Each structure stands twice: as structure tokens, then as C-alpha cells.
Coordinates of C-alpha atoms in Angstrom, one line a residue:
X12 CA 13.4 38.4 8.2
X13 CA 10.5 37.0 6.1
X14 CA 8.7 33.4 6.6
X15 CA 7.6 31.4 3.6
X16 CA 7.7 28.3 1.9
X17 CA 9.4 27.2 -0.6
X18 CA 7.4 25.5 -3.7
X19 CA 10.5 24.9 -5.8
X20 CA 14.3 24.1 -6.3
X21 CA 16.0 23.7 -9.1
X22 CA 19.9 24.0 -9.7
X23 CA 20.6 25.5 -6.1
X24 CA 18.1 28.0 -6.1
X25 CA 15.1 28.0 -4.4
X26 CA 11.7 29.8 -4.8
X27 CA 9.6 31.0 -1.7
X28 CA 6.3 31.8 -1.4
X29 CA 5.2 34.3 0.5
X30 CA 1.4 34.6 -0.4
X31 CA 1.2 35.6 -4.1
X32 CA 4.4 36.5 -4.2
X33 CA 7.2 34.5 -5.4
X34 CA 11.0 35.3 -4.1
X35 CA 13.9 33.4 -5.7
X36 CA 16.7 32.9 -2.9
X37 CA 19.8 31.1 -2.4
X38 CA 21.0 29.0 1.3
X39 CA 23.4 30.9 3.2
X40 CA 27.0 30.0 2.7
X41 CA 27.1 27.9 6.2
X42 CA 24.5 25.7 5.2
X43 CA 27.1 23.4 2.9
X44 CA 29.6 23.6 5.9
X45 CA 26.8 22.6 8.2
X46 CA 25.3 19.7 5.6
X47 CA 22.0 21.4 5.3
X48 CA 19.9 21.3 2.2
X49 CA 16.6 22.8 2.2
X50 CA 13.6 20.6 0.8
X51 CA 10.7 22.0 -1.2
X52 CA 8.1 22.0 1.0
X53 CA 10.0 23.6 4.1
X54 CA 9.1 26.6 6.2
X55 CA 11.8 28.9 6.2
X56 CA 12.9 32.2 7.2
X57 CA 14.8 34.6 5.0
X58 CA 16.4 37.8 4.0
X59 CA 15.0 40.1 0.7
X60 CA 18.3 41.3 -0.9
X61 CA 16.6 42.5 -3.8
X62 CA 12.6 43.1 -4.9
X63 CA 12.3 39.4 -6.1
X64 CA 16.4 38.0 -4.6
X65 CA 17.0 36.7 -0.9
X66 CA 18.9 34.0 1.0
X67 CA 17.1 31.9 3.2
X68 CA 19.0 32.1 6.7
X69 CA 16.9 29.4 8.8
X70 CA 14.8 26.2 8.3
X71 CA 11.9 25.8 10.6
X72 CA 11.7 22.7 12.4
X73 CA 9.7 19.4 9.9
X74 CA 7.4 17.1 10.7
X75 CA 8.6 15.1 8.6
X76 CA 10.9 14.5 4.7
X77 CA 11.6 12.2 2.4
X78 CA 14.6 11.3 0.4
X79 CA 13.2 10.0 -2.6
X80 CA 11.5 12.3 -3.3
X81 CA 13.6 15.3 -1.7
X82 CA 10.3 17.0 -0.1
X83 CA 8.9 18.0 3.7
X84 CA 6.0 18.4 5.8
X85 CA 4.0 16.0 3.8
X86 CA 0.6 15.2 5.1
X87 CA -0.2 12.2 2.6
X88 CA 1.6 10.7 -0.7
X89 CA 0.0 9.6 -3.7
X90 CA 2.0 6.3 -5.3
X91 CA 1.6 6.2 -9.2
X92 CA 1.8 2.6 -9.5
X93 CA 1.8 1.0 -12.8
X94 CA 0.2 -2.0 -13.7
X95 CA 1.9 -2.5 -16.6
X96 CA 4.8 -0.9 -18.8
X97 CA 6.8 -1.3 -16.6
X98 CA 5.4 -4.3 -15.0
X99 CA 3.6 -4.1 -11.3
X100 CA 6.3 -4.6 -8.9
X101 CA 5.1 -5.4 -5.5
X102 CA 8.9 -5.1 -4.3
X103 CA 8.7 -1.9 -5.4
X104 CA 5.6 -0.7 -4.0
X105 CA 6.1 -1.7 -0.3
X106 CA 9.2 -0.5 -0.4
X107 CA 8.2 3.0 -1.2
X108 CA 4.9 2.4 1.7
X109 CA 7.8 1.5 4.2
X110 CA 9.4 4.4 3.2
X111 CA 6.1 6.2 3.7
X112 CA 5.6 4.6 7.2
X113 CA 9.2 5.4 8.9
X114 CA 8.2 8.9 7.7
X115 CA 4.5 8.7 9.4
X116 CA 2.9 10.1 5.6
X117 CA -0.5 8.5 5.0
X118 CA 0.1 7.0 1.3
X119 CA -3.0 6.3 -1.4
X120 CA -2.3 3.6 -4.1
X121 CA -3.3 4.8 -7.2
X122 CA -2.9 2.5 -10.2
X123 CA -2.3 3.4 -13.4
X124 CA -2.3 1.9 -17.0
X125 CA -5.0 -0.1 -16.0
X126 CA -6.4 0.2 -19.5
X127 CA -3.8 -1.7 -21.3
X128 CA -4.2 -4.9 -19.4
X129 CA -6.0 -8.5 -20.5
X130 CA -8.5 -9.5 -18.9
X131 CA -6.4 -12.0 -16.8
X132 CA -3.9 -9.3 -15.7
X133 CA -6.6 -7.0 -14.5
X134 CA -8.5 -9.4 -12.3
X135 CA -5.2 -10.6 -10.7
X136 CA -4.0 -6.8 -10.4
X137 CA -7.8 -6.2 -8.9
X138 CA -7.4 -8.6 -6.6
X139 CA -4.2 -7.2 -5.2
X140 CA -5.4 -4.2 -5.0
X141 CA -8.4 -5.5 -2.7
X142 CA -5.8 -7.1 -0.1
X143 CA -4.0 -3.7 -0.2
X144 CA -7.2 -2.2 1.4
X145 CA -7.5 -5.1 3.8
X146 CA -4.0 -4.0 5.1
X147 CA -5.8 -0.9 4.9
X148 CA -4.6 1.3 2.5
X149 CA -6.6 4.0 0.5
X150 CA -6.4 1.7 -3.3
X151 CA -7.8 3.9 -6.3
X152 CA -8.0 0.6 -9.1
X153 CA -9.6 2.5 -12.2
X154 CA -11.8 0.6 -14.1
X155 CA -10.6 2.7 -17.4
X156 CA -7.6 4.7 -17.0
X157 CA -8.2 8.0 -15.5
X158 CA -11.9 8.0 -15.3
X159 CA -13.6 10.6 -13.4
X160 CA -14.7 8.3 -10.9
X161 CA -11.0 7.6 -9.9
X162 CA -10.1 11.2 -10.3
X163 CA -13.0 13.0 -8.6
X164 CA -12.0 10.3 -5.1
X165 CA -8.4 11.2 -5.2
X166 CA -9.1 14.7 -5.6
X167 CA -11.3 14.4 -2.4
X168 CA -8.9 12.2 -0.4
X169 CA -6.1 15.0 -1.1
X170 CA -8.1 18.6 -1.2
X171 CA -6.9 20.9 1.8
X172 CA -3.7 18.7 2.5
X173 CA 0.2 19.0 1.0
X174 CA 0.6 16.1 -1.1
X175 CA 3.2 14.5 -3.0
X176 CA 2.8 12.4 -6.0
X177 CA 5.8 10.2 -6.4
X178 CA 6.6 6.4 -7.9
X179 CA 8.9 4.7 -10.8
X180 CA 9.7 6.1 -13.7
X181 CA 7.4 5.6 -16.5
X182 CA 4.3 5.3 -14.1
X183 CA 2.6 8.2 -15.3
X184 CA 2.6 10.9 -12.7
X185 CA 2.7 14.0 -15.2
X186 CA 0.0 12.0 -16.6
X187 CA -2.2 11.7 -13.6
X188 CA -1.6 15.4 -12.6
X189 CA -2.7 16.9 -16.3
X190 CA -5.7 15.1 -15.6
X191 CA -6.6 16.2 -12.4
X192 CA -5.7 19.4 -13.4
X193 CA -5.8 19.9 -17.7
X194 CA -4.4 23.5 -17.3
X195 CA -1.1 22.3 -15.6
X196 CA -0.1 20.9 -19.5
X197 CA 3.0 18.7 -17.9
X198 CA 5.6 17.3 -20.2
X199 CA 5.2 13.5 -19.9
X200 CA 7.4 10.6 -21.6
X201 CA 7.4 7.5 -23.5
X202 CA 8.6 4.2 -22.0
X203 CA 11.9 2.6 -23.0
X204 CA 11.1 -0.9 -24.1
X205 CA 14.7 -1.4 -24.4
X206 CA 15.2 -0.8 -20.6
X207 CA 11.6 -1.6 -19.6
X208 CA 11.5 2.2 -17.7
X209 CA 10.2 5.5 -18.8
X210 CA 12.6 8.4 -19.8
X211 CA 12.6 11.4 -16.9
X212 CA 10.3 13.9 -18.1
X213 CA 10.2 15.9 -14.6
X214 CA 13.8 17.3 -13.7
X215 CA 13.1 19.1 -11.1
X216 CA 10.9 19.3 -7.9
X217 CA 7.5 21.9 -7.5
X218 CA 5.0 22.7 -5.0
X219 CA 1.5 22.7 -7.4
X220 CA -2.0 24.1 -6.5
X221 CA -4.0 21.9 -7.6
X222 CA -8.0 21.7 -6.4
X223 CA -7.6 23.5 -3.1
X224 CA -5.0 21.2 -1.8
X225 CA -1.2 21.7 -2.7
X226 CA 0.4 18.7 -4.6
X227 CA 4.1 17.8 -5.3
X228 CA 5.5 16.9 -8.6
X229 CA 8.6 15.1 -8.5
X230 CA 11.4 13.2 -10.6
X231 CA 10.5 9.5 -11.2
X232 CA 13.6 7.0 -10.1
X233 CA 14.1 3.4 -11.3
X234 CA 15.2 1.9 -7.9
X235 CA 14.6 2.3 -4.0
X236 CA 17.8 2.6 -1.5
X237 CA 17.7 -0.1 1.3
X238 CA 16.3 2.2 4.6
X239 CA 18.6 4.1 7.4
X240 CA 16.6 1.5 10.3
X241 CA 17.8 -1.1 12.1
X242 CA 16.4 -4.7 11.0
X243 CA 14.7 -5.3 13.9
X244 CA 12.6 -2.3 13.6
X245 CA 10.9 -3.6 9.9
X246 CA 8.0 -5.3 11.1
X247 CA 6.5 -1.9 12.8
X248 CA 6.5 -0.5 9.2
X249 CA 4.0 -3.3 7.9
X250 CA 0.7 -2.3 9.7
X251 CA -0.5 -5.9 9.6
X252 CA 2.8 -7.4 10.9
X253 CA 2.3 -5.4 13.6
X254 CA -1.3 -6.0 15.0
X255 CA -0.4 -9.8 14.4
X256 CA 3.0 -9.6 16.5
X257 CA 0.8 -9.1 19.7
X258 CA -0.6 -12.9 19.6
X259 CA 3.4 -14.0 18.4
X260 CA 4.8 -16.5 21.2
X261 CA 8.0 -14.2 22.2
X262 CA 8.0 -10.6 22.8
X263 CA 10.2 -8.9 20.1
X264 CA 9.6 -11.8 16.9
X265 CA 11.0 -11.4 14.2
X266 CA 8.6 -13.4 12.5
X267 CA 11.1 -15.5 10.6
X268 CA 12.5 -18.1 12.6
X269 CA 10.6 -18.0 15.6
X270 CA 7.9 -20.6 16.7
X271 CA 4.6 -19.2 17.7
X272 CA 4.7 -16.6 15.0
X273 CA 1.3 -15.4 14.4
X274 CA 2.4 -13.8 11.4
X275 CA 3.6 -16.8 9.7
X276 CA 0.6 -18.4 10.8
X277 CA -1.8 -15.7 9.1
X278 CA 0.7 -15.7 5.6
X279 CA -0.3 -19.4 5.7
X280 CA -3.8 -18.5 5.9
X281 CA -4.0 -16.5 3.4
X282 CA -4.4 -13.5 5.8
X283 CA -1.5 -11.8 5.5
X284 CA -0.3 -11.3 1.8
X285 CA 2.7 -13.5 0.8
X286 CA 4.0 -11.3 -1.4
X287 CA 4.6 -8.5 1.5
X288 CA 5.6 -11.4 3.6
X289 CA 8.5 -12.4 1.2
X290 CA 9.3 -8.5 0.2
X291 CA 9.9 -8.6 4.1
X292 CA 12.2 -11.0 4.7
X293 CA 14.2 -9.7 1.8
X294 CA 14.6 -6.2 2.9
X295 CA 15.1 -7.7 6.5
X296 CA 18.2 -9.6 5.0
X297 CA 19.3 -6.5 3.1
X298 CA 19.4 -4.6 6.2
X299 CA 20.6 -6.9 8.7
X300 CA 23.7 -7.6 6.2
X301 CA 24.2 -3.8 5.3
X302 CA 27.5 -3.4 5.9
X303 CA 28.3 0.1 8.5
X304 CA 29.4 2.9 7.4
X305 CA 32.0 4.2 9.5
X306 CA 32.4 8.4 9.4
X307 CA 36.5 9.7 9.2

């Protein structure tokens, strides 16, 4: 058998890499039976049926995967985040570092669009972007769109490591990767202004060298599935939530009820950011009303 990694899928096949060369390979049979579905990005072991053909027979144990986007063994993500067309979300956003934080990826905010706001909307979107790195979070705010400033940090935060780039639809990912890297010449889209999203312009997902670090190039989506944790469990995903819950009265706060909370007391001081602090308690709701799903 021969170990690689596979850089892309695309309608059930899969392409490994194996240094410089590229085999395209199909999952064994069992693997449907069995519920597994490889991820670009894993390790795998497989079987050369023809000069360029296989099937990959084994998936080496992750450190880690996401759903949205389908990719593993991620060291850090970059989230396109748009600061306009379509409109910031903050919802949005922590959802996808949550996400991010369950799967123990280091993420980098990098916002985009930044040139198309009023004066007004950029100093309030600069200002959230300074509590972000309070929290702390790596924040790339460009003062102009793209500028090489912007693009010459993120290329250093993410040279060496396997990245992905991932966020909404309509953020500008393709965007951001042609200019880090011109010769890549990715499709990108207009946005809807009828449905206030972009169209898809990346259908499938790829593995990309880009400035000696490898970089993920996935589909955009227009909405983030409630998380696979229990409720109680939401507060360790929000870094500040957690060094806080050490001065909270009761062991095991949930930090909305409770007297004591020190987490309520620093959202009232302006410490904590009351927009995460409201984006918690409705995911913590979501969860803790998610009704089970019970298996045949």
C-alpha cells in the first residue's frame, strides 16, 4: 500500500498526493456500509490499480475535522468575514469560532470589504475588531481592502501550516486567495442583493500551495448548524467565559441565572463583549431545547 494525502474531492473521487505525484482514487466499497467518508486533508493509505487509478483502503487516525467545511488535520483557519455585503454578523462569526474551538483549530479573523464602508461603519467595525483581540484572537482589519500590509501578516501567521480559509457566502474567499496568490486565478462571484448572499463560486473542496504553507479552499454556506455538544459544555468554547468562570460564585455556572456570575459581572463592565454574551445565551437555548435524535 501507498500513504498520501488527499488535496481534493469532488463527486466521490478523491485525489492523493504522494509528493509530485497526483493519484485519483475511489473509497473502498465498505466505507458507505461502515459510514466513512474521507475528508480532504486526511492521511490515507491506498492501493495503485492503475498508473494514475487506486482505492484508498484506510484513513489514518485525525487530529481533528470540521463539518462545515468537510476538511482534517487543520492546524489554523482563516474566517473571511465580511463587513459589509452581506452585513457583519457577529452571530455568525462566533458561531463559526465555536465551531473552531470544539475542534481545537487556532482561527485568524480576517475582514474583508473593508473598503466599501462609511466612515461610521468602519470605526464601529474597528472597534470590534479590537475587542476581538482582547478575547485574543489574531484580527487582520485592512485599512484598504487587501493591502499588502494585511496580506504580507496573514501570509506569515499561516506559512508552514495546513490552513483552511472558510466563512459565508459572498465574503470573498476566492478573492482573498487570488490575492495572496495572483497565479491561483479563482473564479469568484457577485452578491445577490435580492437574497443579501453571494452566489457559490467554489463547488468543490482543494488542498492549495500557497507561500510555503498549504491552504484550503472551500464552498461558502449561508447558515451554521446548531453544535453536536451538550449545553453545559458552551461556556468552555468562549476563551473569556472561561478564565472568568473561575471567580463565578458556584462551581459549574452557567452564567445565566446564577448569582455571583463573574461573567455577567464583566458583560456589565464592558469587559466581556455583549454581543458574544447574547450570541451565548442564544446558542445555549438552541442547544439545551434541541430536541434528541433517537437512532432505529
Amino acid at each position: 500500500m501507498t500513504q498520501g494525502k488527499i488535496y481534493q474531492s469532488l463527486s466521490g473521487f478523491y485525489d492523493v498526493h504522494v509528493g509530485d505525484k497526483i493519484y485519483r482514487t475511489r473509497a473502498r466499497g465498505n466505507f458507505r456500509k461502515r459510514k466513512i467518508t474521507p475528508l480532504v486533508g486526511d492521511d490515507v493509505e491506498f492501493k495503485i490499480e492503475d498508473q494514475d487509478q487506486g482505492y484508498i483502503l484506510k484513513i489514518l487516525p485525525r487530529k481533528n475535522s470540521l463539518v462545515r467545511p468537510p476538511v482534517a488535520n487543520i492546524d489554523q483557519a482563516i474566517v473571511a468575514t465580511a463587513a459589509i455585503e452581506p452585513d457583519f454578523s457577529s452571530n455568525l462569526l462566533d458561531r463559526q469560532l465555536i465551531g473552531l474551538e470544539i475542534s481545537r483549530i487556532k482561527p485568524i479573523i480576517y475582514f474583508t470589504k473593508t473598503d466599501l464602508l462609511t466612515k461610521d461603519q468602519w470605526q464601529r467595525l474597528s472597534q470590534i475588531a479590537t475587542d476581538y483581540r482582547a478575547i485574543p484572537y489574531d484580527v487582520i482589519f485592512p485599512k484598504q481592502a487587501f493591502d499588502d500590509a494585511s496580506l504580507n501578516e496573514l501570509r506569515q501567521l499561516f506559512a508552514g501550516k495546513e490552513n483552511v480559509i472558510m466563512g459565508q457566502t459572498g465574503a470573498g474567499k476566492s478573492t482573498l486567495l487570488n490575492h495572496l496568490a495572483p497565479g491561483l486565478d479563482l473564479a469568484t462571484g457577485e452578491i445577490s442583493a435580492a437574497l443579501n448572499r453571494g452566489k457559490h463560486t467554489t463547488r468543490k473542496v482543494a488542498l492549495l500551495n500557497v507561500n510555503d504553507g498549504i491552504i484550503a479552499d472551500t464552498p461558502g454556506f449561508s447558515s451554521y448548524d446548531t453544535f453536536d455538544i451538550d449545553y453545559r459544555q458552551l461556556g468552555s468554547y468562549f476563551p473569556e467565559f472561561k478564565r472568568a468562570s473561575v471567580k463565578c460564585r458556584f462551581r459549574g455556572c452557567a452564567h445565566v441565572n446564577e448569582p455571583g456570575c463573574e461573567v455577567k459581572r464583566q458583560v456589565s463592565a464592558g469587559t466581556i463583549m455583549t454581543s458574544r454574551y447574547e450570541n451565548y445565551l442564544q446558542l445555549y437555548t438552541d442547544i439545551k431545547n434541541r430536541k434528541p435524535i433517537y437512532k432505529k
